[in-house]
Short mmCIF file of C-alpha atoms in Angstrom, two decimals:
data_model
loop_
_atom_site.label_atom_id
_atom_site.label_comp_id
_atom_site.label_asym_id
_atom_site.label_seq_id
_atom_site.Cartn_x
_atom_site.Cartn_y
_atom_site.Cartn_z
CA UNK F 366 0.00 0.00 0.00
CA UNK F 367 1.31 3.43 -0.89
CA UNK F 368 2.29 5.83 1.85
CA UNK F 369 -0.39 8.34 0.90
CA UNK F 370 -3.00 5.61 1.42
CA UNK F 371 -1.73 4.83 4.92
CA UNK F 372 -3.23 7.95 6.46
CA UNK F 373 -6.47 9.34 5.07
CA UNK F 374 -8.73 12.25 5.89
CA UNK F 375 -11.03 9.90 7.78
CA UNK F 376 -8.11 8.72 9.93
CA UNK F 377 -7.24 12.35 10.56
CA UNK F 378 -10.78 13.15 11.68
CA UNK F 379 -10.83 10.14 14.02
CA UNK F 380 -7.55 11.25 15.58
CA UNK F 381 -8.52 14.93 15.81
CA UNK F 382 -12.31 15.10 16.42
CA UNK F 383 -12.17 18.86 17.05
CA UNK F 384 -11.77 19.40 13.28
CA UNK F 385 -14.84 17.28 12.67
CA UNK F 386 -16.85 19.28 15.20
CA UNK F 387 -15.73 22.56 13.62
CA UNK F 388 -16.63 21.24 10.20
CA UNK F 389 -13.16 21.78 8.72
CA UNK F 390 -13.10 20.88 5.05
CA UNK F 391 -10.28 18.90 3.53
CA UNK F 392 -9.65 21.44 0.79
CA UNK F 393 -9.64 24.51 3.03
CA UNK F 394 -6.29 26.10 3.85
CA UNK F 395 -6.67 25.30 7.55
CA UNK F 396 -7.61 21.70 6.75
CA UNK F 397 -4.67 21.25 4.39
CA UNK F 398 -2.16 22.58 6.93
CA UNK F 399 -3.53 20.49 9.79
CA UNK F 400 -3.71 17.33 7.70
CA UNK F 401 -0.19 17.76 6.31
CA UNK F 402 1.35 18.16 9.75
CA UNK F 403 -0.56 15.15 11.11
CA UNK F 404 0.35 13.13 8.01
CA UNK F 405 4.06 13.85 8.40
CA UNK F 406 4.02 12.87 12.06
CA UNK F 407 2.14 9.65 11.32
CA UNK F 408 4.38 8.62 8.41
CA UNK F 409 7.57 9.22 10.41
CA UNK F 410 6.39 6.88 13.15
CA UNK F 411 5.10 4.38 10.58
CA UNK F 412 8.45 4.24 8.77
CA UNK F 413 10.39 3.82 12.00
CA UNK F 414 8.08 0.96 13.03
CA UNK F 415 8.68 -0.72 9.67
CA UNK F 416 12.43 -0.51 10.23
CA UNK F 417 12.11 -2.10 13.67
CA UNK F 418 9.96 -4.88 12.24
CA UNK F 419 12.49 -5.58 9.48
CA UNK F 420 15.30 -5.71 12.05
CA UNK F 421 13.39 -8.31 14.05
CA UNK F 422 12.79 -10.41 10.94
CA UNK F 423 16.48 -10.30 10.01
CA UNK F 424 17.55 -11.35 13.49
CA UNK F 425 15.03 -14.20 13.52
CA UNK F 426 16.25 -15.43 10.13
CA UNK F 427 19.90 -15.27 11.24
CA UNK F 428 19.13 -17.40 14.29
CA UNK F 429 17.35 -19.91 12.09
CA UNK F 430 20.27 -19.96 9.65
CA UNK F 431 22.80 -20.69 12.40
CA UNK F 432 20.65 -23.60 13.58
CA UNK F 433 20.47 -24.99 10.07
CA UNK F 434 24.22 -24.60 9.60
CA UNK F 435 24.96 -26.61 12.72
CA UNK F 436 22.49 -29.25 11.52
CA UNK F 437 24.20 -29.39 8.12
CA UNK F 438 27.61 -29.85 9.75
CA UNK F 439 26.25 -32.80 11.72
CA UNK F 440 24.76 -34.29 8.56
CA UNK F 441 28.06 -33.81 6.75
CA UNK F 442 29.83 -35.72 9.50
CA UNK F 443 27.23 -38.52 9.21
CA UNK F 444 27.63 -38.48 5.39
CA UNK F 445 23.89 -38.25 4.85
CA UNK F 446 23.89 -36.55 1.46
CA UNK F 447 20.15 -36.48 0.77
CA UNK F 448 19.31 -34.79 4.06
CA UNK F 449 22.33 -32.51 3.62
CA UNK F 450 21.06 -31.35 0.22
CA UNK F 451 17.62 -30.58 1.69
CA UNK F 452 19.20 -28.67 4.57
CA UNK F 453 21.41 -26.69 2.17
CA UNK F 454 18.34 -25.67 0.16
CA UNK F 455 16.69 -24.47 3.37
CA UNK F 456 19.81 -22.48 4.23
CA UNK F 457 19.67 -20.90 0.75
CA UNK F 458 16.04 -19.90 1.26
CA UNK F 459 16.83 -18.32 4.61
CA UNK F 460 19.78 -16.44 3.04
CA UNK F 461 17.44 -15.14 0.34
CA UNK F 462 14.97 -14.01 3.01
CA UNK F 463 17.74 -12.18 4.87
CA UNK F 464 18.79 -10.42 1.65
CA UNK F 465 15.16 -9.51 0.93
CA UNK F 466 14.71 -7.98 4.39
CA UNK F 467 18.00 -6.07 4.09
CA UNK F 468 16.89 -4.60 0.76
CA UNK F 469 13.61 -3.61 2.37
CA UNK F 470 15.49 -1.87 5.18
CA UNK F 471 17.63 0.05 2.68
CA UNK F 472 14.56 1.06 0.67
CA UNK F 473 12.81 2.16 3.85
CA UNK F 474 15.86 4.18 4.89
CA UNK F 475 15.86 5.93 1.50
CA UNK F 476 12.16 6.75 1.84
CA UNK F 477 12.74 8.15 5.33
CA UNK F 478 15.59 10.31 4.07
CA UNK F 479 13.67 11.65 1.09
CA UNK F 480 10.44 12.24 3.01
CA UNK F 481 9.92 15.90 3.83
#
C-alpha cells in the first residue's frame, strides 16, 4: 500500500475530532495545513516501526540460519547426502529471506531520508 493511502482524511478526523466538530473541510487552507502536519508525524512513526519490524525479521532469520548450519555440519559428519542437500536448500532460502529484508530496510531508509 502506498504511503499516501496509509493515512487518510477519515483517519485524521478520528484522531482529531475537534476538526470534525468545527466542520473543517479537507480542501480549506486550515484543513490542508492540519492534515499535512498530522500526516508527516504519522508517516515518520510508521516508517520507524517498519524498520524495527524488518530488524526483528532479520535477526530471527539469522538465528534460524545458524541452527540450520549446525544441523548441516552434523549431517556432513554422518555423510547423509540427501538430508544434507535438503538442509542446504533451506539455508539458501533463509539467506534469500535475509537479503530480501536487508533490501527492504535500505529502501525504507531511503524513503525516510527523502520524506519531507
